[in-house]
PDB file of C-alpha atoms in Angstrom:
ATOM      1  CA  UNK A 998     -83.351  24.844  70.409  1.00  0.00           C
ATOM      2  CA  UNK A 999     -81.196  21.622  70.460  1.00  0.00           C
ATOM      3  CA  UNK A1000     -78.058  21.527  72.480  1.00  0.00           C
ATOM      4  CA  UNK A1001     -76.260  20.244  69.267  1.00  0.00           C
ATOM      5  CA  UNK A1002     -76.870  18.617  66.100  1.00  0.00           C
ATOM      6  CA  UNK A1003     -74.390  16.317  64.369  1.00  0.00           C
ATOM      7  CA  UNK A1004     -71.568  14.463  65.889  1.00  0.00           C
ATOM      8  CA  UNK A1005     -70.669  14.958  69.544  1.00  0.00           C
ATOM      9  CA  UNK A1006     -67.770  13.050  70.760  1.00  0.00           C
ATOM     10  CA  UNK A1007     -67.732  10.962  73.864  1.00  0.00           C
ATOM     11  CA  UNK A1008     -64.021  11.962  74.490  1.00  0.00           C
ATOM     12  CA  UNK A1009     -61.547   9.820  76.082  1.00  0.00           C
ATOM     13  CA  UNK A1010     -59.402  10.922  79.137  1.00  0.00           C
ATOM     14  CA  UNK A1011     -55.781  10.438  78.464  1.00  0.00           C
ATOM     15  CA  UNK A1012     -53.808   9.198  81.347  1.00  0.00           C
ATOM     16  CA  UNK A1013     -50.025   9.163  82.512  1.00  0.00           C
ATOM     17  CA  UNK A1014     -48.248   6.075  83.047  1.00  0.00           C
ATOM     18  CA  UNK A1015     -48.814   6.699  86.652  1.00  0.00           C
ATOM     19  CA  UNK A1016     -52.524   6.643  86.133  1.00  0.00           C
ATOM     20  CA  UNK A1017     -52.932  10.435  86.699  1.00  0.00           C
ATOM     21  CA  UNK A1018     -54.719  12.546  84.181  1.00  0.00           C
ATOM     22  CA  UNK A1019     -52.599  13.806  81.476  1.00  0.00           C
ATOM     23  CA  UNK A1020     -54.119  17.338  81.089  1.00  0.00           C
ATOM     24  CA  UNK A1021     -51.590  18.445  78.472  1.00  0.00           C
ATOM     25  CA  UNK A1022     -52.557  15.563  76.108  1.00  0.00           C
ATOM     26  CA  UNK A1023     -56.366  16.120  77.021  1.00  0.00           C
ATOM     27  CA  UNK A1024     -55.915  19.590  75.877  1.00  0.00           C
ATOM     28  CA  UNK A1025     -54.192  18.418  72.628  1.00  0.00           C
ATOM     29  CA  UNK A1026     -57.218  16.118  72.008  1.00  0.00           C
ATOM     30  CA  UNK A1027     -59.992  18.578  72.575  1.00  0.00           C
ATOM     31  CA  UNK A1028     -58.273  20.979  69.798  1.00  0.00           C
ATOM     32  CA  UNK A1029     -57.835  18.013  67.571  1.00  0.00           C
ATOM     33  CA  UNK A1030     -61.619  17.576  67.795  1.00  0.00           C
ATOM     34  CA  UNK A1031     -62.461  21.268  67.456  1.00  0.00           C
ATOM     35  CA  UNK A1032     -60.211  21.609  64.476  1.00  0.00           C
ATOM     36  CA  UNK A1033     -61.889  18.619  62.712  1.00  0.00           C
ATOM     37  CA  UNK A1034     -65.442  19.553  62.892  1.00  0.00           C
ATOM     38  CA  UNK A1035     -66.815  17.924  66.071  1.00  0.00           C
ATOM     39  CA  UNK A1036     -70.128  19.517  66.949  1.00  0.00           C
ATOM     40  CA  UNK A1037     -70.082  18.969  70.831  1.00  0.00           C
ATOM     41  CA  UNK A1038     -67.851  17.348  73.372  1.00  0.00           C
ATOM     42  CA  UNK A1039     -69.226  14.967  75.945  1.00  0.00           C
ATOM     43  CA  UNK A1040     -66.821  14.883  78.989  1.00  0.00           C
ATOM     44  CA  UNK A1041     -66.541  12.137  81.609  1.00  0.00           C
ATOM     45  CA  UNK A1042     -68.991   9.728  80.106  1.00  0.00           C
ATOM     46  CA  UNK A1043     -68.303   5.930  79.777  1.00  0.00           C
ATOM     47  CA  UNK A1044     -65.586   6.469  77.226  1.00  0.00           C
ATOM     48  CA  UNK A1045     -63.823   9.090  79.611  1.00  0.00           C
ATOM     49  CA  UNK A1046     -63.476   6.334  82.460  1.00  0.00           C
ATOM     50  CA  UNK A1047     -65.334   8.638  84.873  1.00  0.00           C
ATOM     51  CA  UNK A1048     -66.466   5.374  86.815  1.00  0.00           C
ATOM     52  CA  UNK A1049     -62.913   4.979  88.039  1.00  0.00           C
ATOM     53  CA  UNK A1050     -62.435   8.576  88.875  1.00  0.00           C
ATOM     54  CA  UNK A1051     -62.938  10.171  92.312  1.00  0.00           C
ATOM     55  CA  UNK A1052     -65.770  12.745  92.487  1.00  0.00           C
ATOM     56  CA  UNK A1053     -63.089  15.516  92.914  1.00  0.00           C
ATOM     57  CA  UNK A1054     -60.999  14.446  89.836  1.00  0.00           C
ATOM     58  CA  UNK A1055     -64.192  13.743  87.864  1.00  0.00           C
ATOM     59  CA  UNK A1056     -65.097  17.443  88.078  1.00  0.00           C
ATOM     60  CA  UNK A1057     -61.537  18.675  87.777  1.00  0.00           C
ATOM     61  CA  UNK A1058     -61.730  16.961  84.288  1.00  0.00           C
ATOM     62  CA  UNK A1059     -65.008  18.607  83.475  1.00  0.00           C
ATOM     63  CA  UNK A1060     -63.868  21.967  84.586  1.00  0.00           C
ATOM     64  CA  UNK A1061     -60.668  21.615  82.417  1.00  0.00           C
ATOM     65  CA  UNK A1062     -62.616  20.883  79.231  1.00  0.00           C
ATOM     66  CA  UNK A1063     -65.131  23.371  79.798  1.00  0.00           C
ATOM     67  CA  UNK A1064     -62.357  26.082  80.219  1.00  0.00           C
ATOM     68  CA  UNK A1065     -60.367  24.810  77.356  1.00  0.00           C
ATOM     69  CA  UNK A1066     -63.260  24.610  74.959  1.00  0.00           C
ATOM     70  CA  UNK A1067     -64.237  28.285  75.968  1.00  0.00           C
ATOM     71  CA  UNK A1068     -67.740  28.007  74.563  1.00  0.00           C
ATOM     72  CA  UNK A1069     -66.339  27.197  70.998  1.00  0.00           C
ATOM     73  CA  UNK A1070     -68.881  24.273  70.979  1.00  0.00           C
ATOM     74  CA  UNK A1071     -71.082  22.861  73.336  1.00  0.00           C
ATOM     75  CA  UNK A1072     -69.627  20.822  76.300  1.00  0.00           C
ATOM     76  CA  UNK A1073     -71.860  18.245  77.921  1.00  0.00           C
ATOM     77  CA  UNK A1074     -70.791  16.877  81.207  1.00  0.00           C
ATOM     78  CA  UNK A1075     -71.370  13.297  82.143  1.00  0.00           C
ATOM     79  CA  UNK A1076     -72.766  13.567  85.716  1.00  0.00           C
ATOM     80  CA  UNK A1077     -74.782  10.502  86.200  1.00  0.00           C
ATOM     81  CA  UNK A1078     -74.501   8.349  89.252  1.00  0.00           C
ATOM     82  CA  UNK A1079     -76.595   5.545  90.813  1.00  0.00           C
ATOM     83  CA  UNK A1080     -77.029   7.519  93.966  1.00  0.00           C
ATOM     84  CA  UNK A1081     -79.431  10.375  93.182  1.00  0.00           C
ATOM     85  CA  UNK A1082     -77.726  12.826  95.546  1.00  0.00           C
ATOM     86  CA  UNK A1083     -74.410  12.336  94.027  1.00  0.00           C
ATOM     87  CA  UNK A1084     -75.830  12.856  90.501  1.00  0.00           C
ATOM     88  CA  UNK A1085     -77.403  16.233  91.870  1.00  0.00           C
ATOM     89  CA  UNK A1086     -74.181  17.318  93.536  1.00  0.00           C
ATOM     90  CA  UNK A1087     -72.140  16.650  90.212  1.00  0.00           C
ATOM     91  CA  UNK A1088     -74.678  18.154  88.205  1.00  0.00           C
ATOM     92  CA  UNK A1089     -74.818  21.373  90.143  1.00  0.00           C
ATOM     93  CA  UNK A1090     -71.116  21.880  90.079  1.00  0.00           C
ATOM     94  CA  UNK A1091     -71.079  21.296  86.234  1.00  0.00           C
ATOM     95  CA  UNK A1092     -73.706  24.165  86.012  1.00  0.00           C
ATOM     96  CA  UNK A1093     -71.488  26.215  88.115  1.00  0.00           C
ATOM     97  CA  UNK A1094     -68.521  25.618  85.776  1.00  0.00           C
ATOM     98  CA  UNK A1095     -70.501  26.501  82.578  1.00  0.00           C
ATOM     99  CA  UNK A1096     -71.318  23.420  81.195  1.00  0.00           C
ATOM    100  CA  UNK A1097     -73.803  23.767  78.234  1.00  0.00           C
ATOM    101  CA  UNK A1098     -75.598  20.581  79.411  1.00  0.00           C
ATOM    102  CA  UNK A1099     -75.463  17.403  81.445  1.00  0.00           C
ATOM    103  CA  UNK A1100     -75.493  13.800  80.314  1.00  0.00           C
ATOM    104  CA  UNK A1101     -77.181  11.537  83.016  1.00  0.00           C
ATOM    105  CA  UNK A1102     -77.025   7.966  82.847  1.00  0.00           C
ATOM    106  CA  UNK A1103     -79.697   5.589  84.323  1.00  0.00           C
ATOM    107  CA  UNK A1104     -78.778   4.493  87.924  1.00  0.00           C
ATOM    108  CA  UNK A1105     -76.548   1.389  87.222  1.00  0.00           C
ATOM    109  CA  UNK A1106     -76.744  -1.631  89.393  1.00  0.00           C
ATOM    110  CA  UNK A1107     -79.819  -0.717  91.560  1.00  0.00           C
ATOM    111  CA  UNK A1108     -81.982  -1.676  88.749  1.00  0.00           C
ATOM    112  CA  UNK A1109     -84.628   1.156  89.615  1.00  0.00           C
ATOM    113  CA  UNK A1110     -88.288   0.830  88.649  1.00  0.00           C
ATOM    114  CA  UNK A1111     -89.770   2.943  86.141  1.00  0.00           C
ATOM    115  CA  UNK A1112     -91.437   5.010  88.907  1.00  0.00           C
ATOM    116  CA  UNK A1113     -87.777   5.068  90.387  1.00  0.00           C
ATOM    117  CA  UNK A1114     -86.172   6.364  87.287  1.00  0.00           C
ATOM    118  CA  UNK A1115     -88.888   9.087  87.015  1.00  0.00           C
ATOM    119  CA  UNK A1116     -87.995  10.196  90.601  1.00  0.00           C
ATOM    120  CA  UNK A1117     -84.337  10.050  89.922  1.00  0.00           C
ATOM    121  CA  UNK A1118     -84.361  12.076  86.914  1.00  0.00           C
ATOM    122  CA  UNK A1119     -86.916  14.614  88.300  1.00  0.00           C
ATOM    123  CA  UNK A1120     -84.927  15.182  91.351  1.00  0.00           C
ATOM    124  CA  UNK A1121     -81.952  16.160  88.931  1.00  0.00           C
ATOM    125  CA  UNK A1122     -84.024  18.405  86.789  1.00  0.00           C
ATOM    126  CA  UNK A1123     -85.312  20.217  89.677  1.00  0.00           C
ATOM    127  CA  UNK A1124     -82.015  20.837  91.121  1.00  0.00           C
ATOM    128  CA  UNK A1125     -80.316  22.463  87.958  1.00  0.00           C
ATOM    129  CA  UNK A1126     -81.342  25.003  85.185  1.00  0.00           C
ATOM    130  CA  UNK A1127     -79.312  23.713  82.542  1.00  0.00           C
ATOM    131  CA  UNK A1128     -80.564  20.961  79.811  1.00  0.00           C
ATOM    132  CA  UNK A1129     -80.295  17.388  80.572  1.00  0.00           C
ATOM    133  CA  UNK A1130     -79.889  14.486  78.181  1.00  0.00           C
ATOM    134  CA  UNK A1131     -80.878  11.053  79.529  1.00  0.00           C
ATOM    135  CA  UNK A1132     -78.654   8.365  78.786  1.00  0.00           C
ATOM    136  CA  UNK A1133     -80.308   4.937  78.367  1.00  0.00           C
ATOM    137  CA  UNK A1134     -77.741   2.206  77.895  1.00  0.00           C
ATOM    138  CA  UNK A1135     -79.262  -1.056  79.391  1.00  0.00           C
ATOM    139  CA  UNK A1136     -76.418  -3.369  78.379  1.00  0.00           C
ATOM    140  CA  UNK A1137     -74.153  -1.526  81.039  1.00  0.00           C
ATOM    141  CA  UNK A1138     -76.540  -0.459  83.518  1.00  0.00           C
ATOM    142  CA  UNK A1139     -79.127  -3.346  83.744  1.00  0.00           C
ATOM    143  CA  UNK A1140     -81.754  -0.523  83.605  1.00  0.00           C
ATOM    144  CA  UNK A1141     -84.105   0.531  80.700  1.00  0.00           C
ATOM    145  CA  UNK A1142     -86.007   3.852  80.431  1.00  0.00           C
ATOM    146  CA  UNK A1143     -89.175   2.654  78.675  1.00  0.00           C
ATOM    147  CA  UNK A1144     -90.574   5.045  75.905  1.00  0.00           C
ATOM    148  CA  UNK A1145     -93.477   6.091  78.321  1.00  0.00           C
ATOM    149  CA  UNK A1146     -91.214   7.249  80.988  1.00  0.00           C
ATOM    150  CA  UNK A1147     -88.770   9.083  78.803  1.00  0.00           C
ATOM    151  CA  UNK A1148     -91.572  11.043  77.295  1.00  0.00           C
ATOM    152  CA  UNK A1149     -93.226  11.893  80.608  1.00  0.00           C
ATOM    153  CA  UNK A1150     -89.872  13.225  81.911  1.00  0.00           C
ATOM    154  CA  UNK A1151     -89.431  15.431  78.869  1.00  0.00           C
ATOM    155  CA  UNK A1152     -92.961  16.745  79.120  1.00  0.00           C
ATOM    156  CA  UNK A1153     -92.954  17.222  82.937  1.00  0.00           C
ATOM    157  CA  UNK A1154     -89.477  18.894  83.020  1.00  0.00           C
ATOM    158  CA  UNK A1155     -88.513  21.582  80.724  1.00  0.00           C
ATOM    159  CA  UNK A1156     -84.840  21.209  81.162  1.00  0.00           C
ATOM    160  CA  UNK A1157     -85.020  17.401  80.180  1.00  0.00           C
ATOM    161  CA  UNK A1158     -84.531  17.910  76.525  1.00  0.00           C
ATOM    162  CA  UNK A1159     -82.913  14.869  74.936  1.00  0.00           C
ATOM    163  CA  UNK A1160     -81.783  11.171  75.219  1.00  0.00           C
ATOM    164  CA  UNK A1161     -78.915   9.193  74.114  1.00  0.00           C
ATOM    165  CA  UNK A1162     -80.246   6.187  72.986  1.00  0.00           C
ATOM    166  CA  UNK A1163     -77.969   3.104  73.139  1.00  0.00           C
ATOM    167  CA  UNK A1164     -80.484   0.368  73.628  1.00  0.00           C
ATOM    168  CA  UNK A1165     -79.762  -1.149  70.084  1.00  0.00           C
ATOM    169  CA  UNK A1166     -83.643  -1.729  69.986  1.00  0.00           C
ATOM    170  CA  UNK A1167     -84.850   0.391  66.961  1.00  0.00           C
ATOM    171  CA  UNK A1168     -88.523  -0.679  67.710  1.00  0.00           C
ATOM    172  CA  UNK A1169     -88.241   0.790  71.176  1.00  0.00           C
ATOM    173  CA  UNK A1170     -86.683   3.954  69.718  1.00  0.00           C
ATOM    174  CA  UNK A1171     -89.533   4.437  67.184  1.00  0.00           C
ATOM    175  CA  UNK A1172     -92.231   3.840  69.806  1.00  0.00           C
ATOM    176  CA  UNK A1173     -90.606   6.601  71.989  1.00  0.00           C
ATOM    177  CA  UNK A1174     -90.543   9.158  68.979  1.00  0.00           C
ATOM    178  CA  UNK A1175     -93.978   8.446  67.995  1.00  0.00           C
ATOM    179  CA  UNK A1176     -95.245   9.057  71.453  1.00  0.00           C
ATOM    180  CA  UNK A1177     -92.897  12.106  72.157  1.00  0.00           C
ATOM    181  CA  UNK A1178     -94.566  14.105  69.240  1.00  0.00           C
ATOM    182  CA  UNK A1179     -91.239  16.312  69.143  1.00  0.00           C
ATOM    183  CA  UNK A1180     -90.823  16.892  72.975  1.00  0.00           C
ATOM    184  CA  UNK A1181     -87.500  15.065  73.097  1.00  0.00           C
ATOM    185  CA  UNK A1182     -84.129  15.368  71.200  1.00  0.00           C
ATOM    186  CA  UNK A1183     -82.903  12.022  70.051  1.00  0.00           C
ATOM    187  CA  UNK A1184     -79.156  11.033  69.624  1.00  0.00           C
ATOM    188  CA  UNK A1185     -77.700   7.720  68.585  1.00  0.00           C
ATOM    189  CA  UNK A1186     -75.551   6.035  71.232  1.00  0.00           C
ATOM    190  CA  UNK A1187     -74.133   3.637  68.795  1.00  0.00           C
ATOM    191  CA  UNK A1188     -71.831   4.432  66.043  1.00  0.00           C
ATOM    192  CA  UNK A1189     -73.302   1.585  63.840  1.00  0.00           C
ATOM    193  CA  UNK A1190     -76.780   3.022  64.008  1.00  0.00           C
ATOM    194  CA  UNK A1191     -76.401   6.756  63.212  1.00  0.00           C
ATOM    195  CA  UNK A1192     -78.146   6.795  60.007  1.00  0.00           C
ATOM    196  CA  UNK A1193     -81.096   4.359  61.351  1.00  0.00           C
ATOM    197  CA  UNK A1194     -81.487   6.765  64.310  1.00  0.00           C
ATOM    198  CA  UNK A1195     -81.481   9.864  62.565  1.00  0.00           C
ATOM    199  CA  UNK A1196     -83.792   8.503  60.002  1.00  0.00           C
ATOM    200  CA  UNK A1197     -86.525   8.535  62.830  1.00  0.00           C
ATOM    201  CA  UNK A1198     -85.653  11.809  63.868  1.00  0.00           C
ATOM    202  CA  UNK A1199     -82.582  11.730  65.576  1.00  0.00           C
ATOM    203  CA  UNK A1200     -80.332  14.850  65.579  1.00  0.00           C
ATOM    204  CA  UNK A1201     -76.946  13.125  65.557  1.00  0.00           C
ATOM    205  CA  UNK A1202     -74.689  10.896  67.652  1.00  0.00           C
ATOM    206  CA  UNK A1203     -72.659  10.797  70.953  1.00  0.00           C
ATOM    207  CA  UNK A1204     -69.874   8.964  69.308  1.00  0.00           C
ATOM    208  CA  UNK A1205     -66.784   6.756  70.341  1.00  0.00           C
ATOM    209  CA  UNK A1206     -65.778   6.662  66.636  1.00  0.00           C
ATOM    210  CA  UNK A1207     -65.243  10.568  66.702  1.00  0.00           C
ATOM    211  CA  UNK A1208     -62.474  10.230  68.804  1.00  0.00           C
ATOM    212  CA  UNK A1209     -60.198   8.977  65.901  1.00  0.00           C
ATOM    213  CA  UNK A1210     -62.273  10.281  62.997  1.00  0.00           C
ATOM    214  CA  UNK A1211     -64.317  13.450  64.060  1.00  0.00           C
ATOM    215  CA  UNK A1212     -64.591  14.793  60.526  1.00  0.00           C
ATOM    216  CA  UNK A1213     -65.875  11.599  58.939  1.00  0.00           C
ATOM    217  CA  UNK A1214     -68.460  10.882  61.758  1.00  0.00           C
ATOM    218  CA  UNK A1215     -69.571  14.628  61.570  1.00  0.00           C
ATOM    219  CA  UNK A1216     -69.908  14.185  57.753  1.00  0.00           C
ATOM    220  CA  UNK A1217     -72.370  10.908  58.156  1.00  0.00           C
ATOM    221  CA  UNK A1218     -74.552  13.276  60.446  1.00  0.00           C
ATOM    222  CA  UNK A1219     -74.341  16.120  58.345  1.00  0.00           C
ATOM    223  CA  UNK A1220     -75.558  14.188  55.241  1.00  0.00           C
ATOM    224  CA  UNK A1221     -78.602  12.851  57.178  1.00  0.00           C
ATOM    225  CA  UNK A1222     -79.381  16.389  58.306  1.00  0.00           C
ATOM    226  CA  UNK A1223     -79.228  17.695  54.609  1.00  0.00           C
ATOM    227  CA  UNK A1224     -81.570  14.785  53.729  1.00  0.00           C
ATOM    228  CA  UNK A1225     -78.925  12.925  51.758  1.00  0.00           C
ATOM    229  CA  UNK A1226     -79.673   9.613  53.203  1.00  0.00           C
ATOM    230  CA  UNK A1227     -78.126   7.559  50.187  1.00  0.00           C
ATOM    231  CA  UNK A1228     -74.761   9.120  50.722  1.00  0.00           C
ATOM    232  CA  UNK A1229     -75.073   8.842  54.603  1.00  0.00           C
ATOM    233  CA  UNK A1230     -75.875   5.248  54.258  1.00  0.00           C
ATOM    234  CA  UNK A1231     -72.803   4.619  52.201  1.00  0.00           C
ATOM    235  CA  UNK A1232     -70.680   6.403  54.879  1.00  0.00           C
ATOM    236  CA  UNK A1233     -72.145   4.509  57.323  1.00  0.00           C
ATOM    237  CA  UNK A1234     -71.281   1.291  55.611  1.00  0.00           C
ATOM    238  CA  UNK A1235     -67.878   2.196  55.152  1.00  0.00           C
ATOM    239  CA  UNK A1236     -67.303   2.839  58.739  1.00  0.00           C
ATOM    240  CA  UNK A1237     -69.069  -0.228  60.093  1.00  0.00           C
ATOM    241  CA  UNK A1238     -65.974  -2.512  60.114  1.00  0.00           C
ATOM    242  CA  UNK A1239     -63.977  -0.013  61.969  1.00  0.00           C
ATOM    243  CA  UNK A1240     -66.917   0.516  64.529  1.00  0.00           C
ATOM    244  CA  UNK A1241     -67.216  -3.084  65.087  1.00  0.00           C
ATOM    245  CA  UNK A1242     -63.340  -3.129  65.728  1.00  0.00           C
ATOM    246  CA  UNK A1243     -63.782  -0.282  68.237  1.00  0.00           C
ATOM    247  CA  UNK A1244     -66.118  -2.477  69.951  1.00  0.00           C
ATOM    248  CA  UNK A1245     -64.326  -5.885  69.795  1.00  0.00           C
ATOM    249  CA  UNK A1246     -63.555  -5.357  73.595  1.00  0.00           C
ATOM    250  CA  UNK A1247     -65.407  -3.241  76.225  1.00  0.00           C
ATOM    251  CA  UNK A1248     -65.409   0.449  75.292  1.00  0.00           C
ATOM    252  CA  UNK A1249     -63.105   2.300  75.912  1.00  0.00           C
ATOM    253  CA  UNK A1250     -60.418  -0.312  75.535  1.00  0.00           C
ATOM    254  CA  UNK A1251     -60.122  -0.227  71.765  1.00  0.00           C
ATOM    255  CA  UNK A1252     -60.627   3.457  71.387  1.00  0.00           C
ATOM    256  CA  UNK A1253     -57.945   4.269  73.572  1.00  0.00           C
ATOM    257  CA  UNK A1254     -55.574   1.759  71.661  1.00  0.00           C
ATOM    258  CA  UNK A1255     -56.828   3.640  68.605  1.00  0.00           C
ATOM    259  CA  UNK A1256     -55.771   6.974  69.905  1.00  0.00           C
ATOM    260  CA  UNK A1257     -52.326   5.710  70.737  1.00  0.00           C
ATOM    261  CA  UNK A1258     -51.952   4.348  67.243  1.00  0.00           C
ATOM    262  CA  UNK A1259     -52.843   7.723  65.505  1.00  0.00           C
ATOM    263  CA  UNK A1260     -50.404   9.484  67.791  1.00  0.00           C
ATOM    264  CA  UNK A1261     -52.022  10.689  70.850  1.00  0.00           C
ATOM    265  CA  UNK A1262     -50.717   9.667  74.187  1.00  0.00           C
ATOM    266  CA  UNK A1263     -53.777   8.237  75.482  1.00  0.00           C
ATOM    267  CA  UNK A1264     -52.101   6.306  78.144  1.00  0.00           C
ATOM    268  CA  UNK A1265     -53.331   3.205  79.762  1.00  0.00           C
ATOM    269  CA  UNK A1266     -56.588   2.342  81.071  1.00  0.00           C
ATOM    270  CA  UNK A1267     -57.695   2.034  84.875  1.00  0.00           C
ATOM    271  CA  UNK A1268     -58.324  -1.124  86.379  1.00  0.00           C
ATOM    272  CA  UNK A1269     -60.558  -3.174  86.045  1.00  0.00           C
ATOM    273  CA  UNK A1270     -60.335  -2.185  82.631  1.00  0.00           C
ATOM    274  CA  UNK A1271     -57.165  -3.694  80.941  1.00  0.00           C
ATOM    275  CA  UNK A1272     -54.915  -3.525  77.683  1.00  0.00           C
ATOM    276  CA  UNK A1273     -56.199  -4.756  74.411  1.00  0.00           C
ATOM    277  CA  UNK A1274     -55.557  -8.193  73.401  1.00  0.00           C
ATOM    278  CA  UNK A1275     -52.886  -8.499  70.619  1.00  0.00           C
ATOM    279  CA  UNK A1276     -55.153 -10.186  68.130  1.00  0.00           C
ATOM    280  CA  UNK A1277     -57.975  -7.928  68.603  1.00  0.00           C
ATOM    281  CA  UNK A1278     -55.531  -4.819  68.316  1.00  0.00           C
ATOM    282  CA  UNK A1279     -53.889  -6.158  65.158  1.00  0.00           C
ATOM    283  CA  UNK A1280     -57.428  -6.467  63.644  1.00  0.00           C
ATOM    284  CA  UNK A1281     -58.339  -2.860  64.858  1.00  0.00           C
ATOM    285  CA  UNK A1282     -55.104  -1.376  63.224  1.00  0.00           C
ATOM    286  CA  UNK A1283     -56.070  -3.192  59.912  1.00  0.00           C
ATOM    287  CA  UNK A1284     -59.408  -1.687  59.914  1.00  0.00           C
ATOM    288  CA  UNK A1285     -58.105   1.869  60.767  1.00  0.00           C
ATOM    289  CA  UNK A1286     -55.723   1.526  57.795  1.00  0.00           C
ATOM    290  CA  UNK A1287     -58.532   0.207  55.607  1.00  0.00           C
ATOM    291  CA  UNK A1288     -60.670   3.263  56.583  1.00  0.00           C
ATOM    292  CA  UNK A1289     -57.895   5.682  55.493  1.00  0.00           C
ATOM    293  CA  UNK A1290     -56.469   6.704  58.862  1.00  0.00           C
ATOM    294  CA  UNK A1291     -52.961   7.557  59.322  1.00  0.00           C
ATOM    295  CA  UNK A1292     -51.740   4.956  62.005  1.00  0.00           C
ATOM    296  CA  UNK A1293     -48.248   5.083  63.533  1.00  0.00           C
TER     297      UNK A1293
END
């Protein structure tokens, strides 16, 4: 059975002005997501700025999210690292806290071979019992899980069950799904490719857009799941300008600005990320209003 179907939010982590995690606002954001139909929460991923958290802080945020959600929807913990032992440690801890699954990104910077990727993810899979979703985002990591490697991992390890595909390469995605013959669940890692990915067998999206438009993102996915691709396509087209604005600077710079605009106290970013440029922020605001969001 799939961990989730539909729109899973790659949730942002609110910070206070002094840089500490704002747990009160994080709790508010979690409740907003659940109340508005989000199908799963992915905590401490790229959008959650896990890369600038200490390991202890990272896992404190994961535990807080798991406890707050309290099994109402699945919680998937980002536990990837470019150090295999660290990824194992974080994944074990997430399992102990009650995570429904982990999201494990390809080892960034190291640029492992396909054999290295297989060994890395195999070691994690052997160390935990909960499901693993692989995260393939070559533009950020410099490393690409090829279709053959993803399928071999899913076939050789029963708890490697899915992949977040943020390659932007639909040809590679189709090849993977044709080789997989149903052995791996596919999720779009890009909000502008929800419908294309779901049309070739994807079950949903791990979404940045969902932070500010959870119900709308869920609806795109649900129409696909219902087989109503005509409506899903129109909803995808409607969201496209806003999605592009949300990626006009590196994620999560724009989405944190957007959260602040809709009334959340998402707070600042942690260096080396900086605040959004004024021109891009003005354009983002315009697209949010055009999309029908209430902006403060």
